[in-house]
Each structure stands twice: as C-alpha cells, then as structure tokens.
Amino acid sequence: MLLQLLNKEDINKCVTLSPTMEDGNKTQPLKDIKKNEESEQVPIKIRELVTSRIVNNHYIDNVINPTRVSVNFYNHYKEGDYYNKHIDAFKAEPKLNHTYFDYGFTVCLSDNYEGGEFVLDNEIGEIPFKLKAGQVLFFPIIYPHSVNKVTGGLRRALIGWLSTNVSYEQSYVLRNLYEVNAHAIQNKQHDLAVKSTLVQNYLKKQWGR
C-alpha cells in the first residue's frame, strides 16, 4: 500500500530534526546482511507528527484501522548501501507488554537518490517500489523485504510498525468497499455512497475491536 503521507513542510521538519546516524548493523542480529546508517533516537515531535498523519489519514483509517503506531528509526542509505532480504520482528519492545505488530512501514524523506528500491517479496514474487519524498509504504509484517543497493545520492527514511485488530483478509474487503465509496462519490451516486459507507463503518467497528 503506497500513498502520499507527508507534505514538504513535514519532510523538512523530519530532515531538520534528524539525529546523528550510527552503524546500522548494531540493530540487526544477522550480521553482514545490510550496510547503512540509522538511529533509534527519533524526536518525540517527529513520532507525534508521523503517528498523527497515519491515524488521521482517511484511507488508512478505513482500510487498516491502526490501534498502535510505533515510529522507531531514521535510516540513511548512501551510495553502495543496501539491506538484503529479511523479516522484521513481530513482537514489540518491551517484550513483557506482549504487543505484536501486523504491518511495517517506511516513510521516504528524499528524492535525490538512485537505486535503493524497496523490494517486497510476496505470493506473486518480488515487487520493487521506488519511493518519493513524503510517500509511505505499508506492508504485512509476514512478508520478507529488502532495499536494493543505492547507486547514487542519499536515501533518507523513517521506519516503523503498527498494530491492528483487522486481519489482512478483512482489510482486503475494507479496501474494496473504500473503492466502491470513492467511485460512487465521483459519479455522484449519493444513495450508493451512503449505503456502502454504512457497511464499511459497521465492519470497521466490528473487526477493529
């Protein structure tokens, strides 16, 4: 799921408050599968900004319905950097809270880079995504993923995870209903839009509990 999340002002704020980067291998137990720089020191203002943009996004609210959003890392990929295929940890820190994540997400903060595609490995194969500044990509945490080698420039991003009570199958149904609503509104089919919105809101309530 790829969509525009941040505007230019948001992006500038995220970049301006970016902390000092460290060796990214410090947070990966599997050694030598990535080469990048990152930091877990995400300022509270940035955590709040990104979380607010996610939970208040109409599409995300209606299709994923997040119950928890965690903004965890800044990362930088300069020329030659990469991250080979891996799976994210499902359980949130601290582990004693017994909280599990359902989706991962990456928010791109730059346009001036080459290569560096985010590659998602799902049932139909490996799908590359070339993210632009301000775009966010959500993906089921069960999917392996990687970042292709950057061949030029600097790829900046924010990384996080979220939880939801809506299953992937239910989210698929909600996404289809969302598209029905959008089509009805675009074609001024008021009665259809009202009825499909009613169904979507009810299902979101039932499944999101």
Short mmCIF file of the C-alpha atoms (twelve columns), coordinates in Angstrom:
data_MODEL
# 
_entry.id   MODEL 
# 
loop_
_atom_site.group_PDB 
_atom_site.id 
_atom_site.type_symbol 
_atom_site.label_atom_id 
_atom_site.label_alt_id 
_atom_site.label_comp_id 
_atom_site.label_asym_id 
_atom_site.label_seq_id 
_atom_site.Cartn_x 
_atom_site.Cartn_y 
_atom_site.Cartn_z 
_atom_site.pdbx_PDB_model_num 
ATOM 1   C CA . MET A 1   0.000   0.000   0.000   1 
ATOM 2   C CA . LEU A 2   1.800   3.105   -1.277  1 
ATOM 3   C CA . LEU A 3   0.426   6.614   -0.696  1 
ATOM 4   C CA . GLN A 4   1.444   10.205  -0.021  1 
ATOM 5   C CA . LEU A 5   1.677   10.854  3.720   1 
ATOM 6   C CA . LEU A 6   3.881   13.920  4.332   1 
ATOM 7   C CA . ASN A 7   3.950   17.349  2.679   1 
ATOM 8   C CA . LYS A 8   7.071   19.454  2.039   1 
ATOM 9   C CA . GLU A 9   6.840   21.185  5.424   1 
ATOM 10  C CA . ASP A 10  6.563   17.823  7.199   1 
ATOM 11  C CA . ILE A 11  9.549   16.442  5.284   1 
ATOM 12  C CA . ASN A 12  11.697  19.490  6.091   1 
ATOM 13  C CA . LYS A 13  10.850  19.115  9.784   1 
ATOM 14  C CA . CYS A 14  11.788  15.422  9.748   1 
ATOM 15  C CA . VAL A 15  15.101  16.103  7.991   1 
ATOM 16  C CA . THR A 16  15.982  19.118  10.151  1 
ATOM 17  C CA . LEU A 17  15.462  17.160  13.384  1 
ATOM 18  C CA . SER A 18  17.284  14.074  12.112  1 
ATOM 19  C CA . PRO A 19  19.735  12.793  14.770  1 
ATOM 20  C CA . THR A 20  23.328  11.628  14.324  1 
ATOM 21  C CA . MET A 21  23.467  8.331   12.432  1 
ATOM 22  C CA . GLU A 22  25.326  5.198   13.578  1 
ATOM 23  C CA . ASP A 23  26.263  1.870   12.011  1 
ATOM 24  C CA . GLY A 24  23.009  0.108   11.094  1 
ATOM 25  C CA . ASN A 25  24.379  -3.356  11.830  1 
ATOM 26  C CA . LYS A 26  24.023  -2.663  15.567  1 
ATOM 27  C CA . THR A 27  20.289  -3.379  15.383  1 
ATOM 28  C CA . GLN A 28  20.425  -6.454  13.121  1 
ATOM 29  C CA . PRO A 29  21.266  -9.802  14.777  1 
ATOM 30  C CA . LEU A 30  22.008  -11.345 11.374  1 
ATOM 31  C CA . LYS A 31  25.421  -9.951  10.529  1 
ATOM 32  C CA . ASP A 32  26.597  -8.668  7.162   1 
ATOM 33  C CA . ILE A 33  23.162  -8.547  5.517   1 
ATOM 34  C CA . LYS A 34  22.955  -4.779  5.488   1 
ATOM 35  C CA . LYS A 35  25.097  -1.702  5.054   1 
ATOM 36  C CA . ASN A 36  23.517  1.586   6.113   1 
ATOM 37  C CA . GLU A 37  23.348  4.142   8.896   1 
ATOM 38  C CA . GLU A 38  20.468  4.564   11.306  1 
ATOM 39  C CA . SER A 39  19.336  5.949   14.640  1 
ATOM 40  C CA . GLU A 40  16.698  4.934   17.173  1 
ATOM 41  C CA . GLN A 41  16.706  8.484   18.565  1 
ATOM 42  C CA . VAL A 42  13.545  9.695   16.816  1 
ATOM 43  C CA . PRO A 43  12.474  13.019  18.418  1 
ATOM 44  C CA . ILE A 44  9.065   12.974  20.090  1 
ATOM 45  C CA . LYS A 45  7.878   15.745  17.738  1 
ATOM 46  C CA . ILE A 46  8.601   13.522  14.742  1 
ATOM 47  C CA . ARG A 47  6.993   10.463  16.348  1 
ATOM 48  C CA . GLU A 48  3.866   12.524  17.040  1 
ATOM 49  C CA . LEU A 49  3.848   14.070  13.552  1 
ATOM 50  C CA . VAL A 50  4.119   10.768  11.663  1 
ATOM 51  C CA . THR A 51  1.699   8.987   14.006  1 
ATOM 52  C CA . SER A 52  -0.858  11.776  13.577  1 
ATOM 53  C CA . ARG A 53  -0.553  11.698  9.788   1 
ATOM 54  C CA . ILE A 54  -1.094  7.923   9.806   1 
ATOM 55  C CA . VAL A 55  -4.049  7.638   12.186  1 
ATOM 56  C CA . ASN A 56  -5.827  10.669  10.685  1 
ATOM 57  C CA . ASN A 57  -5.405  9.545   7.084   1 
ATOM 58  C CA . HIS A 58  -8.880  8.701   5.767   1 
ATOM 59  C CA . TYR A 59  -7.722  5.763   3.651   1 
ATOM 60  C CA . ILE A 60  -5.523  4.194   6.356   1 
ATOM 61  C CA . ASP A 61  -8.235  4.603   8.999   1 
ATOM 62  C CA . ASN A 62  -10.857 2.915   6.825   1 
ATOM 63  C CA . VAL A 63  -8.712  0.107   5.444   1 
ATOM 64  C CA . ILE A 64  -6.182  -0.751  8.206   1 
ATOM 65  C CA . ASN A 65  -7.718  0.927   11.285  1 
ATOM 66  C CA . PRO A 66  -4.489  1.063   13.371  1 
ATOM 67  C CA . THR A 67  -4.651  0.536   17.129  1 
ATOM 68  C CA . ARG A 68  -0.970  1.327   17.751  1 
ATOM 69  C CA . VAL A 69  1.655   3.131   15.669  1 
ATOM 70  C CA . SER A 70  5.347   2.958   16.539  1 
ATOM 71  C CA . VAL A 71  7.892   5.192   14.759  1 
ATOM 72  C CA . ASN A 72  11.227  3.592   15.548  1 
ATOM 73  C CA . PHE A 73  14.141  4.505   13.267  1 
ATOM 74  C CA . TYR A 74  15.706  7.031   10.983  1 
ATOM 75  C CA . ASN A 75  17.899  5.415   8.364   1 
ATOM 76  C CA . HIS A 76  20.240  6.636   5.655   1 
ATOM 77  C CA . TYR A 77  21.472  4.747   2.607   1 
ATOM 78  C CA . LYS A 78  24.318  6.409   0.754   1 
ATOM 79  C CA . GLU A 79  25.933  5.151   -2.448  1 
ATOM 80  C CA . GLY A 80  26.808  1.469   -2.077  1 
ATOM 81  C CA . ASP A 81  24.480  0.859   0.890   1 
ATOM 82  C CA . TYR A 82  21.851  -1.889  0.885   1 
ATOM 83  C CA . TYR A 83  19.731  -4.190  3.076   1 
ATOM 84  C CA . ASN A 84  19.371  -7.811  1.964   1 
ATOM 85  C CA . LYS A 85  16.161  -9.802  2.325   1 
ATOM 86  C CA . HIS A 86  14.937  -10.190 5.912   1 
ATOM 87  C CA . ILE A 87  11.855  -10.463 8.140   1 
ATOM 88  C CA . ASP A 88  11.051  -7.899  10.841  1 
ATOM 89  C CA . ALA A 89  10.446  -8.968  14.439  1 
ATOM 90  C CA . PHE A 90  6.733   -9.407  15.130  1 
ATOM 91  C CA . LYS A 91  6.868   -8.628  18.854  1 
ATOM 92  C CA . ALA A 92  7.238   -5.056  20.086  1 
ATOM 93  C CA . GLU A 93  9.690   -3.851  22.708  1 
ATOM 94  C CA . PRO A 94  9.473   -4.155  25.656  1 
ATOM 95  C CA . LYS A 95  8.517   -7.784  25.120  1 
ATOM 96  C CA . LEU A 96  6.848   -8.066  28.536  1 
ATOM 97  C CA . ASN A 97  3.942   -5.959  27.185  1 
ATOM 98  C CA . HIS A 98  3.037   -8.821  24.793  1 
ATOM 99  C CA . THR A 99  2.280   -6.426  21.930  1 
ATOM 100 C CA . TYR A 100 2.588   -7.686  18.357  1 
ATOM 101 C CA . PHE A 101 2.848   -5.756  15.102  1 
ATOM 102 C CA . ASP A 102 0.856   -6.543  11.949  1 
ATOM 103 C CA . TYR A 103 2.323   -4.093  9.411   1 
ATOM 104 C CA . GLY A 104 5.674   -2.499  8.787   1 
ATOM 105 C CA . PHE A 105 6.041   0.874   7.094   1 
ATOM 106 C CA . THR A 106 8.729   3.059   5.606   1 
ATOM 107 C CA . VAL A 107 8.350   6.804   5.038   1 
ATOM 108 C CA . CYS A 108 10.689  8.224   2.398   1 
ATOM 109 C CA . LEU A 109 12.258  11.628  3.144   1 
ATOM 110 C CA . SER A 110 14.268  12.250  -0.035  1 
ATOM 111 C CA . ASP A 111 14.062  12.235  -3.827  1 
ATOM 112 C CA . ASN A 112 17.721  12.741  -4.733  1 
ATOM 113 C CA . TYR A 113 18.848  9.126   -4.851  1 
ATOM 114 C CA . GLU A 114 19.226  6.400   -7.460  1 
ATOM 115 C CA . GLY A 115 18.674  2.693   -6.934  1 
ATOM 116 C CA . GLY A 116 17.532  1.973   -3.372  1 
ATOM 117 C CA . GLU A 117 14.214  0.383   -4.353  1 
ATOM 118 C CA . PHE A 118 12.221  -1.182  -1.511  1 
ATOM 119 C CA . VAL A 119 11.577  -4.786  -2.608  1 
ATOM 120 C CA . LEU A 120 8.635   -6.705  -1.170  1 
ATOM 121 C CA . ASP A 121 8.594   -10.494 -1.537  1 
ATOM 122 C CA . ASN A 122 5.019   -11.811 -1.582  1 
ATOM 123 C CA . GLU A 123 2.954   -14.570 -3.201  1 
ATOM 124 C CA . ILE A 124 3.433   -13.273 -6.740  1 
ATOM 125 C CA . GLY A 125 7.157   -12.643 -6.456  1 
ATOM 126 C CA . GLU A 126 9.498   -9.767  -5.681  1 
ATOM 127 C CA . ILE A 127 7.940   -6.331  -6.268  1 
ATOM 128 C CA . PRO A 128 10.191  -3.221  -6.256  1 
ATOM 129 C CA . PHE A 129 8.876   0.157   -5.077  1 
ATOM 130 C CA . LYS A 130 10.690  3.408   -5.854  1 
ATOM 131 C CA . LEU A 131 9.511   5.726   -3.093  1 
ATOM 132 C CA . LYS A 132 9.419   9.504   -3.466  1 
ATOM 133 C CA . ALA A 133 9.779   12.065  -0.685  1 
ATOM 134 C CA . GLY A 134 6.713   12.053  1.558   1 
ATOM 135 C CA . GLN A 135 5.419   8.680   0.398   1 
ATOM 136 C CA . VAL A 136 4.775   5.823   2.821   1 
ATOM 137 C CA . LEU A 137 4.690   2.123   2.015   1 
ATOM 138 C CA . PHE A 138 2.745   -0.213  4.314   1 
ATOM 139 C CA . PHE A 139 3.305   -3.958  4.067   1 
ATOM 140 C CA . PRO A 140 2.183   -7.041  6.048   1 
ATOM 141 C CA . ILE A 141 4.926   -7.855  8.529   1 
ATOM 142 C CA . ILE A 142 4.851   -11.505 7.413   1 
ATOM 143 C CA . TYR A 143 6.479   -10.565 4.069   1 
ATOM 144 C CA . PRO A 144 10.257  -10.676 3.564   1 
ATOM 145 C CA . HIS A 145 11.642  -7.418  2.173   1 
ATOM 146 C CA . SER A 146 14.886  -5.717  1.214   1 
ATOM 147 C CA . VAL A 147 16.414  -2.454  -0.028  1 
ATOM 148 C CA . ASN A 148 18.374  -2.560  -3.272  1 
ATOM 149 C CA . LYS A 149 21.845  -1.048  -3.368  1 
ATOM 150 C CA . VAL A 150 21.821  2.740   -3.682  1 
ATOM 151 C CA . THR A 151 23.778  3.741   -6.783  1 
ATOM 152 C CA . GLY A 152 23.773  7.492   -6.223  1 
ATOM 153 C CA . GLY A 153 22.669  10.180  -3.798  1 
ATOM 154 C CA . LEU A 154 21.256  9.743   -0.290  1 
ATOM 155 C CA . ARG A 155 18.117  7.771   0.546   1 
ATOM 156 C CA . ARG A 156 16.562  9.020   3.798   1 
ATOM 157 C CA . ALA A 157 13.654  7.272   5.518   1 
ATOM 158 C CA . LEU A 158 11.716  6.758   8.741   1 
ATOM 159 C CA . ILE A 159 10.873  3.188   9.747   1 
ATOM 160 C CA . GLY A 160 8.084   1.915   11.971  1 
ATOM 161 C CA . TRP A 161 5.416   -0.659  12.645  1 
ATOM 162 C CA . LEU A 162 1.743   -0.709  13.557  1 
ATOM 163 C CA . SER A 163 -0.833  -2.990  15.133  1 
ATOM 164 C CA . THR A 164 -4.454  -3.530  14.161  1 
ATOM 165 C CA . ASN A 165 -7.302  -5.865  15.069  1 
ATOM 166 C CA . VAL A 166 -8.312  -6.037  11.394  1 
ATOM 167 C CA . SER A 167 -6.971  -9.141  9.634   1 
ATOM 168 C CA . TYR A 168 -5.335  -8.981  6.214   1 
ATOM 169 C CA . GLU A 169 -8.427  -10.628 4.684   1 
ATOM 170 C CA . GLN A 170 -10.742 -8.125  6.369   1 
ATOM 171 C CA . SER A 171 -8.527  -5.268  5.248   1 
ATOM 172 C CA . TYR A 172 -8.864  -6.531  1.670   1 
ATOM 173 C CA . VAL A 173 -12.669 -6.358  1.982   1 
ATOM 174 C CA . LEU A 174 -12.484 -2.857  3.502   1 
ATOM 175 C CA . ARG A 175 -10.191 -1.704  0.708   1 
ATOM 176 C CA . ASN A 176 -12.696 -2.868  -1.898  1 
ATOM 177 C CA . LEU A 177 -15.522 -1.094  -0.074  1 
ATOM 178 C CA . TYR A 178 -13.416 2.058   0.068   1 
ATOM 179 C CA . GLU A 179 -13.006 1.921   -3.708  1 
ATOM 180 C CA . VAL A 180 -16.775 1.428   -4.141  1 
ATOM 181 C CA . ASN A 181 -17.363 4.522   -1.985  1 
ATOM 182 C CA . ALA A 182 -14.858 6.579   -3.965  1 
ATOM 183 C CA . HIS A 183 -16.417 5.501   -7.274  1 
ATOM 184 C CA . ALA A 184 -19.921 6.301   -6.035  1 
ATOM 185 C CA . ILE A 185 -18.881 9.752   -4.815  1 
ATOM 186 C CA . GLN A 186 -17.010 10.516  -8.035  1 
ATOM 187 C CA . ASN A 187 -20.077 9.579   -10.087 1 
ATOM 188 C CA . LYS A 188 -22.474 11.428  -7.747  1 
ATOM 189 C CA . GLN A 189 -24.295 8.237   -6.772  1 
ATOM 190 C CA . HIS A 190 -25.289 9.597   -3.373  1 
ATOM 191 C CA . ASP A 191 -27.519 6.728   -2.214  1 
ATOM 192 C CA . LEU A 192 -24.900 4.103   -3.091  1 
ATOM 193 C CA . ALA A 193 -22.176 6.100   -1.329  1 
ATOM 194 C CA . VAL A 194 -24.285 6.375   1.837   1 
ATOM 195 C CA . LYS A 195 -25.131 2.664   1.899   1 
ATOM 196 C CA . SER A 196 -21.604 1.445   1.164   1 
ATOM 197 C CA . THR A 197 -20.202 3.828   3.790   1 
ATOM 198 C CA . LEU A 198 -22.670 2.416   6.318   1 
ATOM 199 C CA . VAL A 199 -21.477 -1.125  5.589   1 
ATOM 200 C CA . GLN A 200 -17.827 -0.119  5.761   1 
ATOM 201 C CA . ASN A 201 -18.232 1.765   9.040   1 
ATOM 202 C CA . TYR A 202 -20.083 -1.173  10.596  1 
ATOM 203 C CA . LEU A 203 -17.472 -3.711  9.511   1 
ATOM 204 C CA . LYS A 204 -14.643 -1.447  10.678  1 
ATOM 205 C CA . LYS A 205 -16.334 -1.202  14.088  1 
ATOM 206 C CA . GLN A 206 -16.865 -4.964  14.377  1 
ATOM 207 C CA . TRP A 207 -13.460 -6.033  13.069  1 
ATOM 208 C CA . GLY A 208 -11.484 -3.223  14.713  1 
ATOM 209 C CA . ARG A 209 -12.468 -4.076  18.286  1 
# 
